[in-house]
């Protein structure tokens, strides 16, 4: 059982920045990533670390968001810059035991989420 706890969400104006953190009970051997969801819409994969320890991003955040992981401290971080109103969502940290096409597959563990609100 992997336990995940997100922090760092909040409200910011368009163009601003936020930094999300996810503290995990363990991360080694897991595909870990950030996902977001808006009520009434499908969950979207935002970014994850692939099996070669390289970052993978959704097209919508490429160049604006940066994912990083600290395996020694079991912390996954998402630096979000140049935020847009369309980035408003609940952001979740999640972990899976497998990768598929560089992305996390069969997600098994989820945090409780942290709200990000970007105003125009």
Short mmCIF file of C-alpha atoms in Angstrom, two decimals:
data_model
loop_
_atom_site.label_atom_id
_atom_site.label_comp_id
_atom_site.label_asym_id
_atom_site.label_seq_id
_atom_site.Cartn_x
_atom_site.Cartn_y
_atom_site.Cartn_z
CA UNK A 1 0.00 0.00 0.00
CA UNK A 2 1.50 3.32 -1.13
CA UNK A 3 0.26 6.41 0.68
CA UNK A 4 0.35 9.74 -1.12
CA UNK A 5 -0.30 13.24 0.22
CA UNK A 6 -0.39 16.33 -1.96
CA UNK A 7 0.20 19.91 -0.87
CA UNK A 8 0.85 23.29 -2.42
CA UNK A 9 -2.36 24.07 -4.25
CA UNK A 10 -4.03 27.44 -4.10
CA UNK A 11 -5.32 30.39 -6.07
CA UNK A 12 -3.21 32.44 -8.44
CA UNK A 13 -3.69 34.87 -11.28
CA UNK A 14 -2.98 33.89 -14.87
CA UNK A 15 0.73 33.97 -15.58
CA UNK A 16 1.60 33.09 -12.01
CA UNK A 17 3.27 30.03 -10.55
CA UNK A 18 2.53 27.31 -8.03
CA UNK A 19 4.56 24.39 -6.78
CA UNK A 20 2.83 21.15 -5.85
CA UNK A 21 4.44 18.49 -3.71
CA UNK A 22 3.50 14.88 -3.15
CA UNK A 23 4.91 13.02 -0.19
CA UNK A 24 4.87 9.26 -0.74
CA UNK A 25 5.42 6.37 1.65
CA UNK A 26 7.56 4.88 -1.14
CA UNK A 27 8.31 5.67 -4.77
CA UNK A 28 11.11 3.40 -5.97
CA UNK A 29 9.84 0.97 -8.60
CA UNK A 30 6.57 2.83 -9.15
CA UNK A 31 5.44 5.00 -12.00
CA UNK A 32 4.47 8.23 -10.25
CA UNK A 33 2.75 11.19 -11.79
CA UNK A 34 0.37 14.11 -11.57
CA UNK A 35 -3.19 14.06 -12.86
CA UNK A 36 -5.95 16.63 -12.83
CA UNK A 37 -9.69 16.65 -13.08
CA UNK A 38 -12.39 19.22 -13.50
CA UNK A 39 -15.92 18.27 -12.42
CA UNK A 40 -17.81 16.86 -15.36
CA UNK A 41 -14.69 16.21 -17.41
CA UNK A 42 -12.39 13.23 -17.82
CA UNK A 43 -9.28 12.96 -15.74
CA UNK A 44 -6.19 14.20 -17.57
CA UNK A 45 -2.63 12.96 -17.18
CA UNK A 46 -0.44 16.02 -16.59
CA UNK A 47 3.07 14.66 -16.11
CA UNK A 48 4.90 11.59 -14.91
CA UNK A 49 8.36 10.10 -14.65
CA UNK A 50 8.97 7.25 -17.10
CA UNK A 51 10.88 4.02 -16.47
CA UNK A 52 14.08 5.71 -17.67
CA UNK A 53 13.57 8.50 -15.11
CA UNK A 54 12.68 10.99 -17.83
CA UNK A 55 9.77 13.43 -17.52
CA UNK A 56 6.71 12.95 -19.71
CA UNK A 57 4.26 15.83 -20.17
CA UNK A 58 0.84 16.40 -21.61
CA UNK A 59 0.96 18.65 -24.66
CA UNK A 60 -1.13 21.22 -22.80
CA UNK A 61 1.55 21.78 -20.14
CA UNK A 62 4.77 21.10 -22.07
CA UNK A 63 7.20 23.97 -21.56
CA UNK A 64 5.27 25.41 -18.61
CA UNK A 65 5.30 22.61 -16.01
CA UNK A 66 8.29 20.73 -14.62
CA UNK A 67 8.04 17.41 -12.79
CA UNK A 68 10.82 16.11 -10.58
CA UNK A 69 11.26 13.37 -8.02
CA UNK A 70 13.49 12.91 -5.03
CA UNK A 71 13.71 9.17 -4.38
CA UNK A 72 15.77 9.66 -1.23
CA UNK A 73 12.95 11.69 0.34
CA UNK A 74 10.06 10.09 -1.58
CA UNK A 75 8.82 13.44 -2.83
CA UNK A 76 7.33 14.19 -6.25
CA UNK A 77 7.16 17.84 -7.24
CA UNK A 78 5.30 19.72 -9.96
CA UNK A 79 6.49 23.25 -10.67
CA UNK A 80 3.77 25.05 -12.58
CA UNK A 81 4.67 28.30 -14.35
CA UNK A 82 2.79 30.55 -16.76
CA UNK A 83 -0.47 29.23 -15.36
CA UNK A 84 -3.64 29.65 -17.38
CA UNK A 85 -7.30 29.63 -16.33
CA UNK A 86 -7.68 26.30 -18.12
CA UNK A 87 -5.18 24.79 -15.65
CA UNK A 88 -7.81 25.16 -12.94
CA UNK A 89 -8.55 21.69 -11.57
CA UNK A 90 -8.10 19.31 -8.69
CA UNK A 91 -4.59 17.92 -8.97
CA UNK A 92 -3.81 14.41 -7.82
CA UNK A 93 -0.62 12.51 -7.26
CA UNK A 94 -0.87 8.84 -8.24
CA UNK A 95 1.28 5.74 -8.49
CA UNK A 96 1.20 2.63 -10.63
CA UNK A 97 3.26 -0.52 -10.95
CA UNK A 98 3.58 -0.35 -14.70
CA UNK A 99 4.36 1.98 -17.55
CA UNK A 100 2.78 1.92 -20.99
CA UNK A 101 4.15 4.12 -23.73
CA UNK A 102 6.10 6.06 -21.12
CA UNK A 103 3.00 6.85 -19.09
CA UNK A 104 1.68 5.33 -15.90
CA UNK A 105 -0.74 2.46 -16.52
CA UNK A 106 -3.23 0.78 -14.19
CA UNK A 107 -3.00 3.48 -11.56
CA UNK A 108 -3.47 1.94 -8.17
CA UNK A 109 -2.72 4.53 -5.50
CA UNK A 110 -4.06 8.08 -5.24
CA UNK A 111 -3.65 11.05 -2.98
CA UNK A 112 -6.56 13.12 -1.75
CA UNK A 113 -5.90 15.92 -4.22
CA UNK A 114 -5.11 19.61 -3.99
CA UNK A 115 -7.11 22.36 -5.69
CA UNK A 116 -5.46 24.74 -8.13
CA UNK A 117 -7.46 27.78 -9.23
CA UNK A 118 -6.16 30.20 -11.85
CA UNK A 119 -8.08 33.42 -12.41
CA UNK A 120 -7.92 35.54 -15.53
#
